[in-house]
Each structure stands twice: as C-alpha cells, then as structure tokens.
Tab-separated table of C-alpha atoms and ligand atoms in Angstrom:
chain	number	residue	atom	x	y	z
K	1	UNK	CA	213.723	115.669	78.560
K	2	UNK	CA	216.045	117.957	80.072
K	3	UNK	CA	218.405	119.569	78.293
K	4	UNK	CA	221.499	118.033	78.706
K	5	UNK	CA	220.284	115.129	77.724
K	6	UNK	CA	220.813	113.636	74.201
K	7	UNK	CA	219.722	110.212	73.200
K	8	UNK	CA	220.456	109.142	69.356
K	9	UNK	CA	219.751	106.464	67.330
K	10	UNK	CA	222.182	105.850	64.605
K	11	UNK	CA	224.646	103.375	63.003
K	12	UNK	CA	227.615	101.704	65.282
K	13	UNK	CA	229.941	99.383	63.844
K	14	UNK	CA	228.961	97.225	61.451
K	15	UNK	CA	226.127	98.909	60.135
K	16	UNK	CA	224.498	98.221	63.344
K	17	UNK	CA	221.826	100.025	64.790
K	18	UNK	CA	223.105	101.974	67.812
K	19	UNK	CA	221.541	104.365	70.608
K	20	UNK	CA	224.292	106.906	72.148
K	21	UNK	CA	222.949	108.437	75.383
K	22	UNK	CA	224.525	110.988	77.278
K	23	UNK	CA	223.184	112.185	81.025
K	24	UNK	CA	224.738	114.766	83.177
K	25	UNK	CA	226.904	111.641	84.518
K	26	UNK	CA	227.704	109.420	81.933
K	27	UNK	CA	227.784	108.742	78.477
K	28	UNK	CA	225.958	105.182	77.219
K	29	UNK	CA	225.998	102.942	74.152
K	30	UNK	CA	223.573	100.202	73.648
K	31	UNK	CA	223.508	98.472	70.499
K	32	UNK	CA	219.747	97.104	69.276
K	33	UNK	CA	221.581	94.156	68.247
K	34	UNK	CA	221.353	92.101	71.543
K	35	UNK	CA	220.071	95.169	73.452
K	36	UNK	CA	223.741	95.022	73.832
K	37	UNK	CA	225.117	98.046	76.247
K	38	UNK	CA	228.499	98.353	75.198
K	39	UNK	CA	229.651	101.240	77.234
K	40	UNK	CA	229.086	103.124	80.263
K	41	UNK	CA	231.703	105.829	81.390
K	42	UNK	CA	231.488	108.963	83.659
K	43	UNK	CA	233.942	111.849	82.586
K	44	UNK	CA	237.046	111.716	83.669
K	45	UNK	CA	236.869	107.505	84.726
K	46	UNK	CA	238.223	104.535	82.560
K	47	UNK	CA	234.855	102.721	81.100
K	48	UNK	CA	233.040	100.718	83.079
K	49	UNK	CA	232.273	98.251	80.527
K	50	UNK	CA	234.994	95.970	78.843
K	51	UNK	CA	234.603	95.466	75.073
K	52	UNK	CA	237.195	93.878	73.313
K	53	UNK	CA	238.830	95.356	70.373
K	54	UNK	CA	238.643	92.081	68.126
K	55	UNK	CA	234.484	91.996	68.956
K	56	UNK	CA	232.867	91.286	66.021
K	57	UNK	CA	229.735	93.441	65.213
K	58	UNK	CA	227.704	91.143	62.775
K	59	UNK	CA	224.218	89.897	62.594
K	60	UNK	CA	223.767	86.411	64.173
K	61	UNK	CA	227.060	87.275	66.403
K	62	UNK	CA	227.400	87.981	69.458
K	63	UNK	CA	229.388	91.014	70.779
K	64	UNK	CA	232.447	90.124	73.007
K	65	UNK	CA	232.312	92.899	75.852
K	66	UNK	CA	229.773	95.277	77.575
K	67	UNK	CA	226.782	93.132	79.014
K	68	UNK	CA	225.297	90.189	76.564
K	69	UNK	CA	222.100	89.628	77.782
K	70	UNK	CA	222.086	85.315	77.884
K	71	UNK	CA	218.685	84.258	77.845
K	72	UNK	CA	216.444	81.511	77.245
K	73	UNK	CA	219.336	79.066	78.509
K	74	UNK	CA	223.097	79.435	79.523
K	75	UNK	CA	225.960	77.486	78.125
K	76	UNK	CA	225.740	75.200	75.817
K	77	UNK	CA	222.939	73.593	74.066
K	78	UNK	CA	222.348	70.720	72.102
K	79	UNK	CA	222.075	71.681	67.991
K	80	UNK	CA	221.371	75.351	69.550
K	81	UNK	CA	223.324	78.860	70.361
K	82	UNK	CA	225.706	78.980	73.231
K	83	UNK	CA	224.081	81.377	76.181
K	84	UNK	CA	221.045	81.544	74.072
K	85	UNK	CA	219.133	83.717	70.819
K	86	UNK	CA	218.524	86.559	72.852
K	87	UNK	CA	221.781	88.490	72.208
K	88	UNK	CA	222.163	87.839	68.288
K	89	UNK	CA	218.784	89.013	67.923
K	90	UNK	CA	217.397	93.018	67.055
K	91	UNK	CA	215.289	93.893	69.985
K	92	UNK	CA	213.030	96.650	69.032
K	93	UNK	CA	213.632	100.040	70.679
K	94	UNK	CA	209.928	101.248	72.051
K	95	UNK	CA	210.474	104.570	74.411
K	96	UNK	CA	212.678	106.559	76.689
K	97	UNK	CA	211.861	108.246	79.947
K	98	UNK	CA	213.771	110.439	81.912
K	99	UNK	CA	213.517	111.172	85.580
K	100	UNK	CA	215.901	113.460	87.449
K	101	UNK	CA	218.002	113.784	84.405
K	102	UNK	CA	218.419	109.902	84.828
K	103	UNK	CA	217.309	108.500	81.076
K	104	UNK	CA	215.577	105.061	80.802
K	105	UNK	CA	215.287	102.885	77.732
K	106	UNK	CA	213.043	100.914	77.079
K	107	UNK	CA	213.463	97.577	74.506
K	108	UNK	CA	211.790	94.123	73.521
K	109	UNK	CA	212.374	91.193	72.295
K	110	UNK	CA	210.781	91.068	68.819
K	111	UNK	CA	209.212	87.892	69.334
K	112	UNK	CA	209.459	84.056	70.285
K	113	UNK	CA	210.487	81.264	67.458
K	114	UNK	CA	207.833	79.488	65.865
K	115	UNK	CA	209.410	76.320	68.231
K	116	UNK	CA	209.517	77.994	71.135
K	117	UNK	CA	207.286	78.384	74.030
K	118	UNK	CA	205.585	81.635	73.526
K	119	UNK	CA	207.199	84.412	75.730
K	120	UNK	CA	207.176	88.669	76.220
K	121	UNK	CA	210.678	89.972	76.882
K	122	UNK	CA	211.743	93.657	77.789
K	123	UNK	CA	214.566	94.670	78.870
K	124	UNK	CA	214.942	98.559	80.781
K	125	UNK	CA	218.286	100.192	80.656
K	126	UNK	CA	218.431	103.312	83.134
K	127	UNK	CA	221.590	105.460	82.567
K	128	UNK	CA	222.505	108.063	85.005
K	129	UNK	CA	225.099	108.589	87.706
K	130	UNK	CA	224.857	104.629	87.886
K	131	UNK	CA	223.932	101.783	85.329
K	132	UNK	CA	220.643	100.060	86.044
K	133	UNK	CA	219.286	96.950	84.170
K	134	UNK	CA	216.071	94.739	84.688
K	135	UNK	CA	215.370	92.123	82.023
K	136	UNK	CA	211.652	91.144	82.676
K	137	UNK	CA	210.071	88.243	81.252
K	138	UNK	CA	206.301	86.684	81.134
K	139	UNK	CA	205.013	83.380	79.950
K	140	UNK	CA	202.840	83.792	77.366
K	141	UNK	CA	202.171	79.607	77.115
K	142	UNK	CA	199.960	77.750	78.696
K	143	UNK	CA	202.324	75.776	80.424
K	144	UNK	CA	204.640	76.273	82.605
K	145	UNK	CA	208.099	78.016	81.246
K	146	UNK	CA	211.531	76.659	82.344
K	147	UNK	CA	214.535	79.251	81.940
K	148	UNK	CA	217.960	80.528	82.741
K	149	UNK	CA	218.932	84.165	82.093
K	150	UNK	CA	222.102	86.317	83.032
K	151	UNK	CA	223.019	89.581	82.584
K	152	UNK	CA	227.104	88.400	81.031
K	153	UNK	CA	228.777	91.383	82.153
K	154	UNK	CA	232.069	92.042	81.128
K	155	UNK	CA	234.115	95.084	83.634
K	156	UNK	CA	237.392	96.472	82.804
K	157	UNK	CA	240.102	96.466	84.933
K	158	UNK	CA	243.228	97.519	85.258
K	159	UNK	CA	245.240	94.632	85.498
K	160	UNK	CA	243.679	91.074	86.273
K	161	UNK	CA	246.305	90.312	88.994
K	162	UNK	CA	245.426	92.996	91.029
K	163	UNK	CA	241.774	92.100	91.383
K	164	UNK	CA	239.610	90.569	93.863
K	165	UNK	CA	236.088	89.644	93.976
K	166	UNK	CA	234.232	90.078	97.602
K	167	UNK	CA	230.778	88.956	98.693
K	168	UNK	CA	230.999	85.363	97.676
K	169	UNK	CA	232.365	83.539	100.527
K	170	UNK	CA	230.566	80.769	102.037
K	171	UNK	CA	228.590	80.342	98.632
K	172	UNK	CA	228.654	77.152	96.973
K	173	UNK	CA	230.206	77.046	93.398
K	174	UNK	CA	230.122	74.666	90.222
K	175	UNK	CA	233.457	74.966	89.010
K	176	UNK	CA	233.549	75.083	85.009
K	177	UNK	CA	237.127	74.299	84.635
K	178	UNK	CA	237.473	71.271	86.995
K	179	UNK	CA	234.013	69.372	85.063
K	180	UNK	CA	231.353	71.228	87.182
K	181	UNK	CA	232.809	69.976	90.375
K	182	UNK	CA	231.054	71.436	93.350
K	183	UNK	CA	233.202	73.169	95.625
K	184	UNK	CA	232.793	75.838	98.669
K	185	UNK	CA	233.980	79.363	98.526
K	186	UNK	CA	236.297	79.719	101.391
K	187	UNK	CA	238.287	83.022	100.526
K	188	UNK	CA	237.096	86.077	101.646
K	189	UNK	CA	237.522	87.536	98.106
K	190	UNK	CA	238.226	85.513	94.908
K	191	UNK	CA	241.987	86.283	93.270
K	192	UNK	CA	242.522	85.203	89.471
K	193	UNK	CA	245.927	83.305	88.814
K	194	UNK	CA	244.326	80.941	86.136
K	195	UNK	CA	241.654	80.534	84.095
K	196	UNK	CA	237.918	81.165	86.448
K	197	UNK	CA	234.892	79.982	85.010
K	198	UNK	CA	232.427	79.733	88.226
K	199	UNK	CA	229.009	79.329	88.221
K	200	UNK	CA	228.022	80.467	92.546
K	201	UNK	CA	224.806	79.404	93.330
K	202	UNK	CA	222.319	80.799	95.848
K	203	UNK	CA	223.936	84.086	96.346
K	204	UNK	CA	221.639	86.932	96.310
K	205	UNK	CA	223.473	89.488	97.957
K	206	UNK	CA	225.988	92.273	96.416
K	207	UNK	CA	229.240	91.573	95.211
K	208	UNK	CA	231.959	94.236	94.866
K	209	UNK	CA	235.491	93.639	92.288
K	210	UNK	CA	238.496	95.628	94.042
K	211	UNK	CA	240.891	96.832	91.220
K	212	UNK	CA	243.723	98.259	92.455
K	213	UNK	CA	245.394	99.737	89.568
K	214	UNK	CA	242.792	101.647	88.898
K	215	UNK	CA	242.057	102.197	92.275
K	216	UNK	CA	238.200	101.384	91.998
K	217	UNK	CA	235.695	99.630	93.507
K	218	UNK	CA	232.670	98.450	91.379
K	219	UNK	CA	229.652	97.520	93.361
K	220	UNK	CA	227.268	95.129	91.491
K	221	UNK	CA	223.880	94.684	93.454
K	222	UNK	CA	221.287	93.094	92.355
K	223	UNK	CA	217.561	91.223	92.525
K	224	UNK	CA	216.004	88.586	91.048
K	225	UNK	CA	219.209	86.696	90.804
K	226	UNK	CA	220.186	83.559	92.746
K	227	UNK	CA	223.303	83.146	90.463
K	228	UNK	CA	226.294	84.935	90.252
K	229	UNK	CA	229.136	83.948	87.442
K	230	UNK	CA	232.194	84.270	87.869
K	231	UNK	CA	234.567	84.671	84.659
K	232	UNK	CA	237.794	84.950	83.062
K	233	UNK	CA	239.136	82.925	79.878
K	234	UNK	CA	243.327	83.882	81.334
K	235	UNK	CA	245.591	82.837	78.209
K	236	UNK	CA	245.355	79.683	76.934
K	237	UNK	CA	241.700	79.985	76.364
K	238	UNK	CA	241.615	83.424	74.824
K	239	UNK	CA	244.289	82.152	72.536
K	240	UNK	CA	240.912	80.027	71.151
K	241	UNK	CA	238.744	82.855	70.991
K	242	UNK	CA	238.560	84.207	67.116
K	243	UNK	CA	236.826	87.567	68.536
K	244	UNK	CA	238.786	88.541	72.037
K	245	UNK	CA	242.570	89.560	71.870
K	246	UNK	CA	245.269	86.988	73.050
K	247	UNK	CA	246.101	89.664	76.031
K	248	UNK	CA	242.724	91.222	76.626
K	249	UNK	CA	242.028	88.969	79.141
K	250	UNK	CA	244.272	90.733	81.498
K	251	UNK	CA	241.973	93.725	81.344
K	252	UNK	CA	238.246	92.489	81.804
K	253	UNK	CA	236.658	90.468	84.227
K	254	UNK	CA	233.066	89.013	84.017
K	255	UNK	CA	230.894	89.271	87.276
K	256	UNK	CA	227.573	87.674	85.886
K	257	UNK	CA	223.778	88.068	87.591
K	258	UNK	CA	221.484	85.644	86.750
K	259	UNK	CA	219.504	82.237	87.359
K	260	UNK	CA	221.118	79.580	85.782
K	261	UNK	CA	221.689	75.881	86.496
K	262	UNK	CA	219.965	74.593	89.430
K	263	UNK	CA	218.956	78.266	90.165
K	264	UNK	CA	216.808	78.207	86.929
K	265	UNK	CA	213.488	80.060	86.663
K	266	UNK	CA	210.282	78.043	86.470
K	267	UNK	CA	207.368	80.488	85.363
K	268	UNK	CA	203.493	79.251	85.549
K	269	UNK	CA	201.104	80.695	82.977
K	270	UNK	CA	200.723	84.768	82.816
K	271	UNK	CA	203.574	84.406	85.351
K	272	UNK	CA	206.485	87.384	84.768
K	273	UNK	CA	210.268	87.149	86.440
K	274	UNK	CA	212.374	90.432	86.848
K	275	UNK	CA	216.058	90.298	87.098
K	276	UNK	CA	217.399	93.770	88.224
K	277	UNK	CA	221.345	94.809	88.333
K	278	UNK	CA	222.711	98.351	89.817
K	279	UNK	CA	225.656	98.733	89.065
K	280	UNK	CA	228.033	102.105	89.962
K	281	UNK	CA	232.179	102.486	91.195
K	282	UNK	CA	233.462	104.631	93.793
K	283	UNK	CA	237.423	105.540	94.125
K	284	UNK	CA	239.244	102.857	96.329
M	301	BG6	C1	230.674	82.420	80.684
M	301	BG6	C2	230.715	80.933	80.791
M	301	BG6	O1	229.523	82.902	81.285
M	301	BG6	O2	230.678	82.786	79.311
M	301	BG6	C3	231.978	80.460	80.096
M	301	BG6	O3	230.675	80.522	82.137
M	301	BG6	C4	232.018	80.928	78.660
M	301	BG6	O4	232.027	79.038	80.150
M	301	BG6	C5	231.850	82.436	78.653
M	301	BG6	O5	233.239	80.564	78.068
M	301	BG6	C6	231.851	83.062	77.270
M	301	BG6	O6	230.923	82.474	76.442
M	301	BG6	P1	230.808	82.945	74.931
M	301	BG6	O7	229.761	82.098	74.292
M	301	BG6	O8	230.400	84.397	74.961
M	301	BG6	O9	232.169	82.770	74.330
C-alpha cells in the first residue's frame, strides 16, 4: 500500500459500519451496510455521488443516494423487499488491494436465506482516478438461478433542467410512469420535465449525463448489463418519499446498469454472471 493511501474502517451514521478510502484522486465512502458506496469525489469537484440529506442510515433500510446495489430482483415483489435484500443487508468486508495507487475492495454477501436458492455474491469496488464496480454472482443450486440485478446509481447534478442523458436513442424502453408501456427512444438525449422512471432494454453500450451547471460530463460504461434505468421521482413523487427531501430531486439523477425485466439473468449450475460499471467525469 502506498503511502498516500488510507483505507479505514469505522462508524458512519447510524452506528453503521463504514470504510473511508482516500487515493491520490479521490476520496471514497462505502458503507458495509448494503456495500453501499455513498461517495466518490476528486478534490476540487462537486461529489459524484448523490445522497440525500433525509437518507436514513438504519438496519433493514435502505440508503437513499450513492449506488444501492438491487439484487436478487428489481421492483416490487410480492410479500418481499422492493429492489431486493441485498442492500439492507451487512456484506462482510474480506480484503483490499491496491495497484498503481488505485485501491480495490473487496466484499460479500454474508449468505443466502434459508428460502432462497443457494447463491455466492461479491461485490469489488476499485477507487482511483475513476469509480469501478463489478457485482459477481455464482449459482450455488443445482438448478438453474433466475435473477435481476442493478447497480441503482444515484449522480448529482447541478440542476435537473439542465441535464441530458445521451447514448440511448433507438433503444426500446418500458415506461414506469405510463403502466410499463413500451415505447421507442427517439431523442438523441433524454431531457427531464416530469417525473422519468424508464426501464431501456437491450442497451449495452455507454451512456454519458451532460450537466450544464456544473459543466460536467459523467461517462457511465459498462459490461454485463443489457439494462439501463433511467430515474427521477420530480415533485409530486418525492413529496411521498419519507427519506428524500421534497426539492432534492432537482439535484440527483439515477442512471441505473443492470439486467432486469426481460433482460433478466438465467444462471445454470456452478454458472457465475459479472456486471461491471466505470464510471469517471471530465469538464464539459
Ligand atoms: C427505480 C425504479 O430504479 O428505483 C423506481 O425504477 C423506484 O420505480 C426507484 O421508485 C426507487 O426505489 P426505492 O425502493 O429505492 O424507493
């Protein structure tokens, strides 16, 4: 370990057990709770990870900001946790690495419920001049293993209105706040004016969010992902949410990588998926 590099466990809000990293680039938070990165910054740049002020910080509950890691289904289920157990669980810290004064962390999930098929999850969080993810998962049953994962990331921005999303045109969406209706992207960049709750399927290439207050561009490229989500409650709906301010929606945006819907994973026996996110911004 060089140096300049510190990594720390100790206790973030809530009592919660929390890793601060800091490279020669950037200074990193991620929470055990969830495996939960709540911030990424380089010097001298706003954050590059939204977290709400109102987030709670609570065992069982999720963390409103930074990147929830939604996994073994998205959405809703039945009796069951919206977007999944895997962020309201502890995932155990195991090791970090560092290469080139780049730091990688290393966590897994503790382990399956007794009700659910068995499955290994670890999840590598590299932290350096850019923020790199890969959430890998194996089937441990002896059948085969049906799933839906997404990295839930939340960016800040400057102000929503002065936003736009490339890289999506052409893709075909299921649009959340018109009852899943399938529709065609036919901008060259997505604008918000409303509440956005998109789920784009088959689209495997980079995306990029322009912000031109804070005259950035955040490039979000990725593998293992045939889904991208595209996110933002606007006011009504973050008037509902308990844990996210009534005007913080003006100042995040959520560009989600994943598999989910009819872009699900199907995993045979032994068999292990890897969903991998680069993220980094440049100056517009
Ligand atoms: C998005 C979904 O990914 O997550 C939205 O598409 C949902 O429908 C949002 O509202 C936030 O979910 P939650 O459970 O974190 O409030």
């Amino acid at each position: 370990m060089e140096k300049s590099n510190r990594v720390s466990l100790g206790q973030g809000k809530g009592g919660l057990p929390k890793i601060d990293l800091h490279t020669e680039w950037s200074d990193a938070e991620i929470y055990l709770h969830g495996a939960h990165v709540t911030k990424f910054q380089r010097p001298g740049e706003p954050p590059l990870l939204f977290l709400s002020d109102e987030s709670l910080f609570e065992s069982g509950k999720p963390i409103r900001g930074g990147i929830p890691i939604i996994f073994p289904w998205f959405g809703p289920r039945e009796g069951k946790a919206m977007h999944g157990f895997a962020r309201t669980r502890e995932w155990k810290f195991l090791s970090h690495e560092e290469d080139n004064g780049a730091v990688t962390l290393r966590f897994a999930f503790p382990e399956a419920p007794d009700d659910f098929p068995k499955f290994t999850a670890e999840y590598f969080v590299t932290v350096g001049q850019t923020l790199a993810l890969e959430l890998k998962i194996t089937n441990q049953a002896n059948e085969n293993f049906v799933l839906e994962n997404c990295l839930h990331t939340y960016f800040t921005v400057g102000d929503i209105s002065a936003v736009s999303v490339a890289g999506l045109k052409g893709a075909e969406y299921l649009d959340k706040v018109d009852n899943f209706a399938r529709q065609k992207e036919t901008n060259d960049v997505i604008k918000f004016s409303g509440e956005t709750d998109r789920v784009y399927l088959a689209t495997e290439s980079a995306t990029e969010i322009r912000d031109e207050q804070l005259r950035r561009v955040i490039s979000i490229a990725k593998e293992g992902s045939r889904s991208t989500v595209v996110w933002n409650p606007w006011i009504a709906k973050a008037k509902t949410m308990a844990d996210f301010g009534d005007d913080e929606y003006r100042r995040m945006v959520c560009v989600e990588s994943g598999n989910v819907a009819e872009n699900k994973l199907t995993l045979a026996p032994g068999e292990t998926s890897s969903l991998k996110v680069r993220l980094r911004a440049r100056p517009l």
